[in-house]
Amino acid sequence: MGIRFILMVNKQGQTRLAQYYEWLTLEERRALEGEIVRKCLARTEQQCSFVEHRNYKIVYRRYASLFFLVGVDNDENELAILEFIHLLVETMDRHFGNVCELDIMFHLEKAHFMLEEMVMNGCVVETSKSNILAPIQLMDKTS
Amino acid sequence: MASPSLMDTLFQRTLDDIIKGLRHQQAGESAFISKVVEEIRREIKSTDLHTKSIALQKLTYINSIHFIDMSWAAFHAIECISSPNFSHKKVGYLAISMSFNESTSVILLITNQLRKDLKSNNEFEVSLALDCLSRIGTADLCRDLTPEVFTLLSSSKVFVRKKAIGVVLRVFGKYPDAVRVCFKRLVECLDGTDPQIVSAVVGVFLLKIFAKLAPLEPRLAKRVVEPICDHMRRTGAKSLMFECIRTVVTSFTDYESAVKLSVAKIRDFLVDDDPNLKYLGLHALSIIAPNHLWAVLENKEVVIKSLSDDDPNVKLESLRLVAAMVSESNVVEICRVLVNYSLKSDPEFCNEILGSILSKCCQNVYEIIVDFDWYVSLLGEMSRIPHCQKGEEIENQLIDIGMRVKDVRPELVRVGRDLLIDPALLGNSFLHRILSAAAWVCGEYVEFSTKPVELVEALLQPRTSLLPPSIRTVYIQSAFKILIFCLHSYLLQRENIADDMASEMLGLKSQGECSGSSALVTGKAPACQEQDEGFNPRDSNKSYEDLSIINEGDVSALLEKGFTHESIVNLLNLIELALGPLSGSPDVEVQERSKNVLGFVDLIKQEISNGFVSERASKIIDMVHDAFTEELGPVSVNAQEKVPIPDGLMLKENLADLDAICGNVQLPSSISFSMGSPFGESVGASVSIPQSKEESEPSSESTSLLAEHRKRHGLYYLPSEKNETLANDYPPANDPKSSDNTNDDAQDLVKLTDKSLLPKRRSNHAKPRPVVVKLDEGDVAPIIAKKSATRDDLLSDAVRDILLGNVAKTASSQSIISDKSSSKRKGKEKLNVDLPESREILGVEKPDLGNPSSRRSKHRSHGKEKSRKSPEKKNSDEIGDGEKESRRVDIAIVGIKQNKELKGP
């Protein structure tokens, strides 16, 4: 298992999306998110995008006001995760058109579905944007 | 709670409403949320599935963003997934995968629904069920649903097949037996020509699998290394490059050319402006460092430059690398550089640096240190770094080096003196531990000091009141030792001047004489005397020899220092003045020690008045001095364990009431070697004290109370003494009862410790590097190997079984294969037993019936044929498999390449 969790957090430190691939209790999650967000938001642009935290490695990237934080195992390929984040943003951008924080807030479910298409059991399984979006578009059409 | 009404259904708020509502609530967010949860609790009971699913959707949202518990809604989520409507199902599955875990009680209720959805004709329903299984699959679920997932692995729909592979990984993790059933099918899937399945990430995954398998199967590595190197040369995608580098440095470190290539690529990373690449380059170097140190040395400049990087992560990585580079030849230079960096760094990183210097240098009993004088003065310098918080570590090393390395003691005393006389250091509480070590060193090795009186002044300076009591006691004891040394030197000096009696004095120190003189005192303090003999963990013969050597060497040196009668009297006055107030200290230990010293000073003052030293005084001084000059050696950590527990000692007795008695007395934490000489010191003190106390000062009420208390609770004091005798310098209680018991096993301890120490003592002194006393065993505390998680073992065992069966067929593989097939059969039988619906298993076992699985059945029968083949044919099979294997790698890497050209940020 490579990816342990995916977080989207805005500049104010509010969580906008949280997806865990291992079970943590609410309290553990609250503590973990608090620590990580504090650590990552304090970093500058010139510093590298990887932070070691507890037994995770956090790979993060900032797009406008939103931070994408991915917690991975220590032997995960950090650069591949950065590419994964970029792909995720591109995919959402294609679906929502100029994706912004509000899109994710109001369509959290869709964001979860995209993630489900892309990540299975902590492994990235799909990297083609059209493949990721196909089921969602189909659902949009039928409903 | 009211049952959901029509109104609720009609006017139910949607998720959008809630989100908007939350956005408008600036202050009372939690009140709003609890109101919403109330609504949800009502709505979710609705019989209308639409209302229920919207309520569940809202709850899921609030749960994931605002940490509201939703475990109570588990059953409602199950109701939603059983709905025929896809959007309800969707909401239900999302809720389940967000909130279920191993301990959810209703989790087994979803088994049947999952099975139904897995077999559904709607591929999206199948995918929902697969997603859910991959998130929450427990061992039970995985076991029960393995056949369905197995069938899906050969689904005609790529979309489904791909997801099924993802789920299989989870199933393997949870239910290793499934490997025996599914692995072949999985390999066929990966082997398939469909590029979508063998996508980029599966490729990286494959690389990882190869990295893990490489140690098991060397032939595999040979085949894989070349393609990996090719891609490293050609690819422009950094992430693929990094994965290749990582694979090589973790698993293929034996392949010289591959390692060279990856080190060259790492260098590109290191000089890149992108901090990410720099960090990863350093990281890769630190992986390779243990095996190929040259790679780090080649990039020395970059690594050291990174120590001053902006990014704390980069700094830490480079610090690790710098520590890895340290060796016997460069330790001096590197430590100099590091200390300079630490002066410039923020407190946190400064201590990281100091910590890594300390731990590197003390590795394997100071293996890399040649010049101990340098190291000791470095320790002194590190203590003065403003941010230094490594007091405990430095303390341990100062004392440890003092005991192990004889030649460094003069320098050690000099460093200790510099630390002690600086009044500014006393104000920094992080340094107190170091000062305690310095005080101990100066007291113990005072014979190397040039100005003992100056040391006493430093030890008794007014600012020592800033020290905690436990360290003050060390100060007092050290001052006492130095005083004894001064008095003793004074006596020798006098005798030398008076007439040439020095030789006689030395003769007096032969053992017979000494024990004779001890016997004089024995009458007065029998208990202490016995302890002296019994507990002394050192070889007395040896130390007497040492003593005379030291004396011969030092006497002449000291004569020049010249103690006059006045200087001695001044010294005594100084001690009396400084310790006087302490005799009323609330801390028992400080009080007792200062009283002991004061009593002794008082006695001596009476005896040496008018420039005349009485026979009695010189005898007392001699004896105390003998006790102090005994050589201290390191004591094995395991020594204590070797002492048999004497009869009548109840170690397991409940000591709760002891806590009540001395609740606020903190026992010193035990350290790995014996600090100070509890026996030497305390004996010295107690030999002299009974007399002096009787004569000079009537014992005060508090001390007599204390003595009484100790007598009454002798039993309680005994065990604590026995356990801690080696580890702290708490003086043994002056109690005859306890010494009776301790005598026998203490004798054993002497033998035991001697055994471990003696051979080292005789080691060659002519070496350029000073002798470092090492114990045969027990220098390192025994580490209990922790057993790693069993699930991974199970899984890797299962994979290994199959791979060894599949890939690495050996000449004698007939038995393995039959084993394998039997185990395969066993697995199936197990499934048969476990699963209630045997019809489905028939479907699995006779795949010819189902149309989509015809391809699979062909492969299957092929496999069976293979295993029936004769051993001669096996060789060609093996090659075939191997080729397949490497082809797979090629595909995988091409896959990565295709999908990864998307350039990283």
PDB file of C-alpha atoms in Angstrom, chain B residues 692-884:
ATOM      1  CA  SER B 692      34.650  12.115  64.188  1.00  0.00           C
ATOM      2  CA  LYS B 693      31.015  12.316  64.936  1.00  0.00           C
ATOM      3  CA  GLU B 694      31.417  10.903  68.352  1.00  0.00           C
ATOM      4  CA  GLU B 695      34.188  13.199  69.204  1.00  0.00           C
ATOM      5  CA  SER B 696      33.441  16.420  67.526  1.00  0.00           C
ATOM      6  CA  GLU B 697      29.724  16.784  67.290  1.00  0.00           C
ATOM      7  CA  PRO B 698      26.926  15.136  69.156  1.00  0.00           C
ATOM      8  CA  SER B 699      24.658  13.663  66.529  1.00  0.00           C
ATOM      9  CA  SER B 700      21.730  15.930  66.028  1.00  0.00           C
ATOM     10  CA  GLU B 701      18.228  14.787  66.579  1.00  0.00           C
ATOM     11  CA  SER B 702      17.364  14.518  62.939  1.00  0.00           C
ATOM     12  CA  THR B 703      20.245  12.241  62.097  1.00  0.00           C
ATOM     13  CA  SER B 704      19.514   9.922  64.967  1.00  0.00           C
ATOM     14  CA  LEU B 705      15.907   9.766  63.843  1.00  0.00           C
ATOM     15  CA  LEU B 706      17.069   8.914  60.402  1.00  0.00           C
ATOM     16  CA  ALA B 707      19.338   6.192  61.672  1.00  0.00           C
ATOM     17  CA  GLU B 708      16.511   4.751  63.670  1.00  0.00           C
ATOM     18  CA  HIS B 709      14.239   4.842  60.696  1.00  0.00           C
ATOM     19  CA  ARG B 710      16.798   3.006  58.645  1.00  0.00           C
ATOM     20  CA  LYS B 711      17.210   0.382  61.291  1.00  0.00           C
ATOM     21  CA  ARG B 712      13.505  -0.162  61.483  1.00  0.00           C
ATOM     22  CA  HIS B 713      13.088  -0.402  57.734  1.00  0.00           C
ATOM     23  CA  GLY B 714      16.293  -2.235  57.105  1.00  0.00           C
ATOM     24  CA  LEU B 715      14.467  -4.718  54.968  1.00  0.00           C
ATOM     25  CA  TYR B 716      13.328  -2.018  52.598  1.00  0.00           C
ATOM     26  CA  TYR B 717      16.687  -0.423  52.282  1.00  0.00           C
ATOM     27  CA  LEU B 718      18.357  -3.674  51.536  1.00  0.00           C
ATOM     28  CA  PRO B 719      16.791  -4.503  48.183  1.00  0.00           C
ATOM     29  CA  SER B 720      17.176  -1.029  46.825  1.00  0.00           C
ATOM     30  CA  GLU B 721      20.822  -1.093  47.695  1.00  0.00           C
ATOM     31  CA  LYS B 722      21.344  -4.376  46.016  1.00  0.00           C
ATOM     32  CA  ASN B 723      19.658  -3.293  42.851  1.00  0.00           C
ATOM     33  CA  GLU B 724      21.331   0.001  42.539  1.00  0.00           C
ATOM     34  CA  THR B 725      24.723  -0.577  43.943  1.00  0.00           C
ATOM     35  CA  LEU B 726      26.268  -0.651  40.547  1.00  0.00           C
ATOM     36  CA  ALA B 727      24.260   2.095  39.066  1.00  0.00           C
ATOM     37  CA  ASN B 728      24.315   5.032  41.412  1.00  0.00           C
ATOM     38  CA  ASP B 729      26.428   6.534  44.055  1.00  0.00           C
ATOM     39  CA  TYR B 730      23.934   6.338  46.820  1.00  0.00           C
ATOM     40  CA  PRO B 731      25.929   5.369  49.877  1.00  0.00           C
ATOM     41  CA  PRO B 732      24.926   2.098  51.464  1.00  0.00           C
ATOM     42  CA  ALA B 733      23.085   2.551  54.696  1.00  0.00           C
ATOM     43  CA  ASN B 734      25.339   2.174  57.662  1.00  0.00           C
ATOM     44  CA  ASP B 735      23.468  -0.786  58.943  1.00  0.00           C
ATOM     45  CA  PRO B 736      25.099  -3.952  60.219  1.00  0.00           C
ATOM     46  CA  LYS B 737      22.125  -6.106  59.339  1.00  0.00           C
ATOM     47  CA  SER B 738      22.284  -5.342  55.680  1.00  0.00           C
ATOM     48  CA  SER B 739      25.981  -5.922  55.374  1.00  0.00           C
ATOM     49  CA  ASP B 740      25.636  -9.382  56.866  1.00  0.00           C
ATOM     50  CA  ASN B 741      23.369 -10.392  54.076  1.00  0.00           C
ATOM     51  CA  THR B 742      25.223  -8.754  51.297  1.00  0.00           C
ATOM     52  CA  ASN B 743      28.609 -10.145  52.017  1.00  0.00           C
ATOM     53  CA  ASP B 744      28.434 -13.434  50.168  1.00  0.00           C
ATOM     54  CA  ASP B 745      27.064 -12.420  46.855  1.00  0.00           C
ATOM     55  CA  ALA B 746      29.120  -9.307  46.830  1.00  0.00           C
ATOM     56  CA  GLN B 747      32.128 -11.564  46.886  1.00  0.00           C
ATOM     57  CA  ASP B 748      30.751 -13.269  43.807  1.00  0.00           C
ATOM     58  CA  LEU B 749      30.287  -9.952  42.148  1.00  0.00           C
ATOM     59  CA  VAL B 750      33.906  -9.093  42.762  1.00  0.00           C
ATOM     60  CA  LYS B 751      34.953 -12.248  41.042  1.00  0.00           C
ATOM     61  CA  LEU B 752      32.615 -11.722  38.167  1.00  0.00           C
ATOM     62  CA  THR B 753      33.609  -8.199  37.452  1.00  0.00           C
ATOM     63  CA  ASP B 754      37.242  -9.034  37.847  1.00  0.00           C
ATOM     64  CA  LYS B 755      36.886 -11.739  35.303  1.00  0.00           C
ATOM     65  CA  SER B 756      35.580  -9.326  32.772  1.00  0.00           C
ATOM     66  CA  LEU B 757      38.051  -6.610  33.568  1.00  0.00           C
ATOM     67  CA  LEU B 758      41.363  -8.281  34.152  1.00  0.00           C
ATOM     68  CA  PRO B 759      42.352  -9.385  30.683  1.00  0.00           C
ATOM     69  CA  LYS B 760      41.829  -5.887  29.374  1.00  0.00           C
ATOM     70  CA  ARG B 761      43.987  -4.317  31.982  1.00  0.00           C
ATOM     71  CA  ARG B 762      46.996  -6.145  30.721  1.00  0.00           C
ATOM     72  CA  SER B 763      46.614  -4.882  27.202  1.00  0.00           C
ATOM     73  CA  ASN B 764      49.513  -3.234  25.486  1.00  0.00           C
ATOM     74  CA  HIS B 765      50.189   0.319  26.562  1.00  0.00           C
ATOM     75  CA  ALA B 766      52.633   1.061  23.774  1.00  0.00           C
ATOM     76  CA  LYS B 767      49.980   1.510  21.115  1.00  0.00           C
ATOM     77  CA  PRO B 768      49.605   4.929  19.573  1.00  0.00           C
ATOM     78  CA  ARG B 769      45.920   4.934  20.359  1.00  0.00           C
ATOM     79  CA  PRO B 770      45.357   4.898  24.101  1.00  0.00           C
ATOM     80  CA  VAL B 771      43.939   1.767  25.561  1.00  0.00           C
ATOM     81  CA  VAL B 772      40.200   1.793  25.804  1.00  0.00           C
ATOM     82  CA  VAL B 773      38.904  -0.651  28.343  1.00  0.00           C
ATOM     83  CA  LYS B 774      36.219  -2.808  26.828  1.00  0.00           C
ATOM     84  CA  LEU B 775      34.189  -5.423  28.538  1.00  0.00           C
ATOM     85  CA  ASP B 776      33.935  -8.803  26.887  1.00  0.00           C
ATOM     86  CA  GLU B 777      30.223  -8.566  26.864  1.00  0.00           C
ATOM     87  CA  GLY B 778      27.614  -6.335  28.215  1.00  0.00           C
ATOM     88  CA  ASP B 779      28.997  -3.043  26.968  1.00  0.00           C
ATOM     89  CA  VAL B 780      25.821  -2.709  25.088  1.00  0.00           C
ATOM     90  CA  ALA B 781      22.560  -3.358  26.796  1.00  0.00           C
ATOM     91  CA  PRO B 782      20.937  -6.428  25.322  1.00  0.00           C
ATOM     92  CA  ILE B 783      18.414  -5.520  22.682  1.00  0.00           C
ATOM     93  CA  ILE B 784      15.405  -7.700  22.476  1.00  0.00           C
ATOM     94  CA  ALA B 785      14.661  -8.316  18.859  1.00  0.00           C
ATOM     95  CA  LYS B 786      11.130  -7.344  18.151  1.00  0.00           C
ATOM     96  CA  LYS B 787       9.162  -9.679  16.069  1.00  0.00           C
ATOM     97  CA  SER B 788       7.716  -7.992  13.072  1.00  0.00           C
ATOM     98  CA  ALA B 789       4.143  -8.193  12.042  1.00  0.00           C
ATOM     99  CA  THR B 790       3.110 -11.648  11.037  1.00  0.00           C
ATOM    100  CA  ARG B 791       0.687 -10.761   8.323  1.00  0.00           C
ATOM    101  CA  ASP B 792       3.354  -9.467   5.986  1.00  0.00           C
ATOM    102  CA  ASP B 793       5.376 -12.569   6.669  1.00  0.00           C
ATOM    103  CA  LEU B 794       2.457 -14.747   5.830  1.00  0.00           C
ATOM    104  CA  LEU B 795       1.892 -12.896   2.603  1.00  0.00           C
ATOM    105  CA  SER B 796       5.483 -12.871   1.520  1.00  0.00           C
ATOM    106  CA  ASP B 797       5.746 -16.537   2.419  1.00  0.00           C
ATOM    107  CA  ALA B 798       2.819 -17.314   0.251  1.00  0.00           C
ATOM    108  CA  VAL B 799       4.208 -15.252  -2.634  1.00  0.00           C
ATOM    109  CA  ARG B 800       7.595 -16.807  -2.200  1.00  0.00           C
ATOM    110  CA  ASP B 801       6.120 -20.279  -2.259  1.00  0.00           C
ATOM    111  CA  ILE B 802       4.456 -19.611  -5.529  1.00  0.00           C
ATOM    112  CA  LEU B 803       7.349 -17.777  -7.111  1.00  0.00           C
ATOM    113  CA  LEU B 804       9.813 -20.398  -6.113  1.00  0.00           C
ATOM    114  CA  GLY B 805       7.445 -22.873  -7.608  1.00  0.00           C
ATOM    115  CA  ASN B 806       6.848 -20.859 -10.764  1.00  0.00           C
ATOM    116  CA  VAL B 807      10.002 -18.986 -11.553  1.00  0.00           C
ATOM    117  CA  ALA B 808      12.823 -20.757  -9.891  1.00  0.00           C
ATOM    118  CA  LYS B 809      12.260 -24.325 -10.722  1.00  0.00           C
ATOM    119  CA  THR B 810      15.278 -26.273  -9.687  1.00  0.00           C
ATOM    120  CA  ALA B 811      16.343 -29.580 -11.030  1.00  0.00           C
ATOM    121  CA  SER B 812      14.705 -31.350  -8.169  1.00  0.00           C
ATOM    122  CA  SER B 813      11.535 -29.426  -8.568  1.00  0.00           C
ATOM    123  CA  GLN B 814       9.346 -32.428  -9.026  1.00  0.00           C
ATOM    124  CA  SER B 815       8.595 -32.526  -5.365  1.00  0.00           C
ATOM    125  CA  ILE B 816       8.099 -28.804  -5.118  1.00  0.00           C
ATOM    126  CA  ILE B 817       5.584 -28.875  -7.869  1.00  0.00           C
ATOM    127  CA  SER B 818       3.682 -31.742  -6.445  1.00  0.00           C
ATOM    128  CA  ASP B 819       3.781 -29.920  -3.151  1.00  0.00           C
ATOM    129  CA  LYS B 820       2.511 -26.842  -4.825  1.00  0.00           C
ATOM    130  CA  SER B 821      -0.304 -28.520  -6.570  1.00  0.00           C
ATOM    131  CA  SER B 822      -1.289 -30.267  -3.423  1.00  0.00           C
ATOM    132  CA  SER B 823      -1.234 -27.029  -1.534  1.00  0.00           C
ATOM    133  CA  LYS B 824      -3.276 -25.544  -4.315  1.00  0.00           C
ATOM    134  CA  ARG B 825      -5.723 -28.291  -3.928  1.00  0.00           C
ATOM    135  CA  LYS B 826      -5.697 -27.737  -0.237  1.00  0.00           C
ATOM    136  CA  GLY B 827      -6.552 -24.117  -0.764  1.00  0.00           C
ATOM    137  CA  LYS B 828      -9.504 -25.087  -2.868  1.00  0.00           C
ATOM    138  CA  GLU B 829     -10.674 -27.606  -0.393  1.00  0.00           C
ATOM    139  CA  LYS B 830     -10.534 -24.961   2.199  1.00  0.00           C
ATOM    140  CA  LEU B 831     -12.689 -22.734   0.084  1.00  0.00           C
ATOM    141  CA  ASN B 832     -15.105 -25.527  -0.255  1.00  0.00           C
ATOM    142  CA  VAL B 833     -15.311 -25.889   3.435  1.00  0.00           C
ATOM    143  CA  ASP B 834     -15.552 -22.245   4.171  1.00  0.00           C
ATOM    144  CA  LEU B 835     -18.138 -21.265   1.653  1.00  0.00           C
ATOM    145  CA  PRO B 836     -21.717 -22.100   2.175  1.00  0.00           C
ATOM    146  CA  GLU B 837     -22.702 -21.875  -1.486  1.00  0.00           C
ATOM    147  CA  SER B 838     -20.814 -24.618  -3.205  1.00  0.00           C
ATOM    148  CA  ARG B 839     -22.406 -23.970  -6.577  1.00  0.00           C
ATOM    149  CA  GLU B 840     -20.293 -20.890  -7.037  1.00  0.00           C
ATOM    150  CA  ILE B 841     -17.172 -22.776  -6.391  1.00  0.00           C
ATOM    151  CA  LEU B 842     -18.114 -25.196  -9.054  1.00  0.00           C
ATOM    152  CA  GLY B 843     -18.228 -22.218 -11.342  1.00  0.00           C
ATOM    153  CA  VAL B 844     -14.709 -21.397 -10.425  1.00  0.00           C
ATOM    154  CA  GLU B 845     -13.401 -24.874 -10.708  1.00  0.00           C
ATOM    155  CA  LYS B 846     -14.962 -25.570 -14.048  1.00  0.00           C
ATOM    156  CA  PRO B 847     -14.329 -22.372 -15.878  1.00  0.00           C
ATOM    157  CA  ASP B 848     -15.165 -23.926 -19.243  1.00  0.00           C
ATOM    158  CA  LEU B 849     -18.812 -23.477 -18.420  1.00  0.00           C
ATOM    159  CA  GLY B 850     -18.606 -19.747 -18.318  1.00  0.00           C
ATOM    160  CA  ASN B 851     -17.919 -18.133 -21.663  1.00  0.00           C
ATOM    161  CA  PRO B 852     -15.684 -15.210 -20.577  1.00  0.00           C
ATOM    162  CA  SER B 853     -13.324 -17.514 -18.810  1.00  0.00           C
ATOM    163  CA  SER B 854     -12.422 -19.776 -21.686  1.00  0.00           C
ATOM    164  CA  ARG B 855      -9.137 -18.048 -22.220  1.00  0.00           C
ATOM    165  CA  ARG B 856      -8.286 -18.550 -18.630  1.00  0.00           C
ATOM    166  CA  SER B 857      -9.107 -22.214 -18.765  1.00  0.00           C
ATOM    167  CA  LYS B 858      -6.713 -22.656 -21.623  1.00  0.00           C
ATOM    168  CA  HIS B 859      -3.962 -21.109 -19.604  1.00  0.00           C
ATOM    169  CA  ARG B 860      -4.919 -23.229 -16.745  1.00  0.00           C
ATOM    170  CA  SER B 861      -4.722 -26.481 -18.532  1.00  0.00           C
ATOM    171  CA  HIS B 862      -1.460 -25.326 -19.985  1.00  0.00           C
ATOM    172  CA  GLY B 863      -0.212 -24.813 -16.515  1.00  0.00           C
ATOM    173  CA  LYS B 864      -1.306 -28.240 -15.499  1.00  0.00           C
ATOM    174  CA  GLU B 865       0.421 -29.785 -18.439  1.00  0.00           C
ATOM    175  CA  LYS B 866       3.536 -27.957 -17.473  1.00  0.00           C
ATOM    176  CA  SER B 867       3.545 -29.379 -14.050  1.00  0.00           C
ATOM    177  CA  ARG B 868       3.138 -32.818 -15.460  1.00  0.00           C
ATOM    178  CA  LYS B 869       6.127 -32.437 -17.747  1.00  0.00           C
ATOM    179  CA  SER B 870       9.233 -34.480 -17.178  1.00  0.00           C
ATOM    180  CA  PRO B 871      12.203 -32.930 -15.360  1.00  0.00           C
ATOM    181  CA  GLU B 872      14.242 -32.672 -18.575  1.00  0.00           C
ATOM    182  CA  LYS B 873      11.681 -30.411 -20.083  1.00  0.00           C
ATOM    183  CA  LYS B 874      11.645 -28.233 -17.072  1.00  0.00           C
ATOM    184  CA  ASN B 875      14.806 -26.452 -18.048  1.00  0.00           C
ATOM    185  CA  SER B 876      13.325 -25.027 -21.164  1.00  0.00           C
ATOM    186  CA  ASP B 877      10.279 -24.062 -19.188  1.00  0.00           C
ATOM    187  CA  GLU B 878      12.384 -22.161 -16.810  1.00  0.00           C
ATOM    188  CA  ILE B 879      13.917 -20.123 -19.565  1.00  0.00           C
ATOM    189  CA  GLY B 880      10.496 -19.483 -20.959  1.00  0.00           C
ATOM    190  CA  ASP B 881       9.310 -18.193 -17.659  1.00  0.00           C
ATOM    191  CA  GLY B 882      12.354 -16.060 -17.309  1.00  0.00           C
ATOM    192  CA  GLU B 883      11.792 -14.484 -20.681  1.00  0.00           C
ATOM    193  CA  LYS B 884       8.249 -13.849 -19.768  1.00  0.00           C
TER     194      LYS B 884
END
